Amino acid sequence: MIILLLIMILMLWLVWKFFSSWLWWLLLIAAIIFMLRVFFWGAIILVLLGLLGAFYNNNQQ
């Protein structure tokens, strides 16, 4: 996740430094929203797996 944030910051800096057209900003915002959505679903799946694992461990004891 930290690596993704660094990549996004680098992309923002490159866009700010070299490009100023609206198209680049729209592409960058779309990429950030896509990454956040993927991370959001990944976090939900991890939480569900953790809850299932805890429930399974409680049932075994």
PDB file of C-alpha atoms in Angstrom:
ATOM      1  CA  MET A   1       0.000   0.000   0.000  1.00  0.00           C
ATOM      2  CA  ILE A   2       2.859   2.397   0.825  1.00  0.00           C
ATOM      3  CA  ILE A   3       4.411   1.612  -2.558  1.00  0.00           C
ATOM      4  CA  LEU A   4       1.109   2.438  -4.288  1.00  0.00           C
ATOM      5  CA  LEU A   5       0.945   5.769  -2.451  1.00  0.00           C
ATOM      6  CA  LEU A   6       4.516   6.599  -3.491  1.00  0.00           C
ATOM      7  CA  ILE A   7       3.699   5.728  -7.111  1.00  0.00           C
ATOM      8  CA  MET A   8       0.600   7.955  -6.997  1.00  0.00           C
ATOM      9  CA  ILE A   9       2.609  10.845  -5.502  1.00  0.00           C
ATOM     10  CA  LEU A  10       5.251  10.411  -8.213  1.00  0.00           C
ATOM     11  CA  MET A  11       2.536  10.398 -10.884  1.00  0.00           C
ATOM     12  CA  LEU A  12       1.007  13.558  -9.410  1.00  0.00           C
ATOM     13  CA  TRP A  13       4.421  15.261  -9.433  1.00  0.00           C
ATOM     14  CA  LEU A  14       5.097  14.218 -13.033  1.00  0.00           C
ATOM     15  CA  VAL A  15       1.683  15.448 -14.162  1.00  0.00           C
ATOM     16  CA  TRP A  16       2.178  18.751 -12.335  1.00  0.00           C
ATOM     17  CA  LYS A  17       5.720  19.142 -13.673  1.00  0.00           C
ATOM     18  CA  PHE A  18       5.301  18.225 -17.328  1.00  0.00           C
ATOM     19  CA  PHE A  19       1.607  18.260 -18.227  1.00  0.00           C
ATOM     20  CA  SER A  20      -1.135  20.709 -17.459  1.00  0.00           C
ATOM     21  CA  SER A  21      -3.919  19.531 -19.748  1.00  0.00           C
ATOM     22  CA  TRP A  22      -7.283  18.460 -18.360  1.00  0.00           C
ATOM     23  CA  LEU A  23      -7.012  15.026 -19.990  1.00  0.00           C
ATOM     24  CA  TRP A  24      -4.003  14.049 -17.866  1.00  0.00           C
ATOM     25  CA  TRP A  25      -5.719  15.165 -14.662  1.00  0.00           C
ATOM     26  CA  LEU A  26      -8.869  13.189 -15.542  1.00  0.00           C
ATOM     27  CA  LEU A  27      -6.796  10.071 -16.262  1.00  0.00           C
ATOM     28  CA  LEU A  28      -4.901  10.465 -12.985  1.00  0.00           C
ATOM     29  CA  ILE A  29      -8.082  10.932 -10.927  1.00  0.00           C
ATOM     30  CA  ALA A  30      -9.664   7.898 -12.621  1.00  0.00           C
ATOM     31  CA  ALA A  31      -6.570   5.798 -11.813  1.00  0.00           C
ATOM     32  CA  ILE A  32      -6.618   6.906  -8.146  1.00  0.00           C
ATOM     33  CA  ILE A  33     -10.347   6.116  -7.818  1.00  0.00           C
ATOM     34  CA  PHE A  34      -9.765   2.694  -9.412  1.00  0.00           C
ATOM     35  CA  MET A  35      -6.866   1.940  -7.014  1.00  0.00           C
ATOM     36  CA  LEU A  36      -8.935   3.044  -4.003  1.00  0.00           C
ATOM     37  CA  ARG A  37     -11.863   0.890  -5.107  1.00  0.00           C
ATOM     38  CA  VAL A  38      -9.630  -2.172  -5.555  1.00  0.00           C
ATOM     39  CA  PHE A  39      -7.990  -1.533  -2.154  1.00  0.00           C
ATOM     40  CA  PHE A  40     -11.445  -1.043  -0.563  1.00  0.00           C
ATOM     41  CA  TRP A  41     -12.732  -4.408  -1.835  1.00  0.00           C
ATOM     42  CA  GLY A  42      -9.451  -6.089  -0.880  1.00  0.00           C
ATOM     43  CA  ALA A  43      -9.788  -4.712   2.666  1.00  0.00           C
ATOM     44  CA  ILE A  44     -13.400  -5.956   2.928  1.00  0.00           C
ATOM     45  CA  ILE A  45     -12.350  -9.445   1.772  1.00  0.00           C
ATOM     46  CA  LEU A  46      -9.475  -9.498   4.303  1.00  0.00           C
ATOM     47  CA  VAL A  47     -11.824  -8.473   7.134  1.00  0.00           C
ATOM     48  CA  LEU A  48     -14.354 -11.159   6.149  1.00  0.00           C
ATOM     49  CA  LEU A  49     -11.613 -13.807   6.004  1.00  0.00           C
ATOM     50  CA  GLY A  50     -10.347 -12.700   9.431  1.00  0.00           C
ATOM     51  CA  LEU A  51     -13.849 -12.925  10.927  1.00  0.00           C
ATOM     52  CA  LEU A  52     -14.393 -16.375   9.397  1.00  0.00           C
ATOM     53  CA  GLY A  53     -11.032 -17.550  10.757  1.00  0.00           C
ATOM     54  CA  ALA A  54     -11.797 -16.256  14.260  1.00  0.00           C
ATOM     55  CA  PHE A  55     -15.249 -17.886  14.215  1.00  0.00           C
ATOM     56  CA  TYR A  56     -13.744 -21.194  13.039  1.00  0.00           C
ATOM     57  CA  ASN A  57     -11.079 -21.096  15.774  1.00  0.00           C
ATOM     58  CA  ASN A  58     -13.709 -20.379  18.447  1.00  0.00           C
ATOM     59  CA  ASN A  59     -15.812 -23.321  17.292  1.00  0.00           C
ATOM     60  CA  GLN A  60     -12.868 -25.728  17.449  1.00  0.00           C
ATOM     61  CA  GLN A  61     -12.009 -24.964  21.068  1.00  0.00           C
TER      62      GLN A  61
END
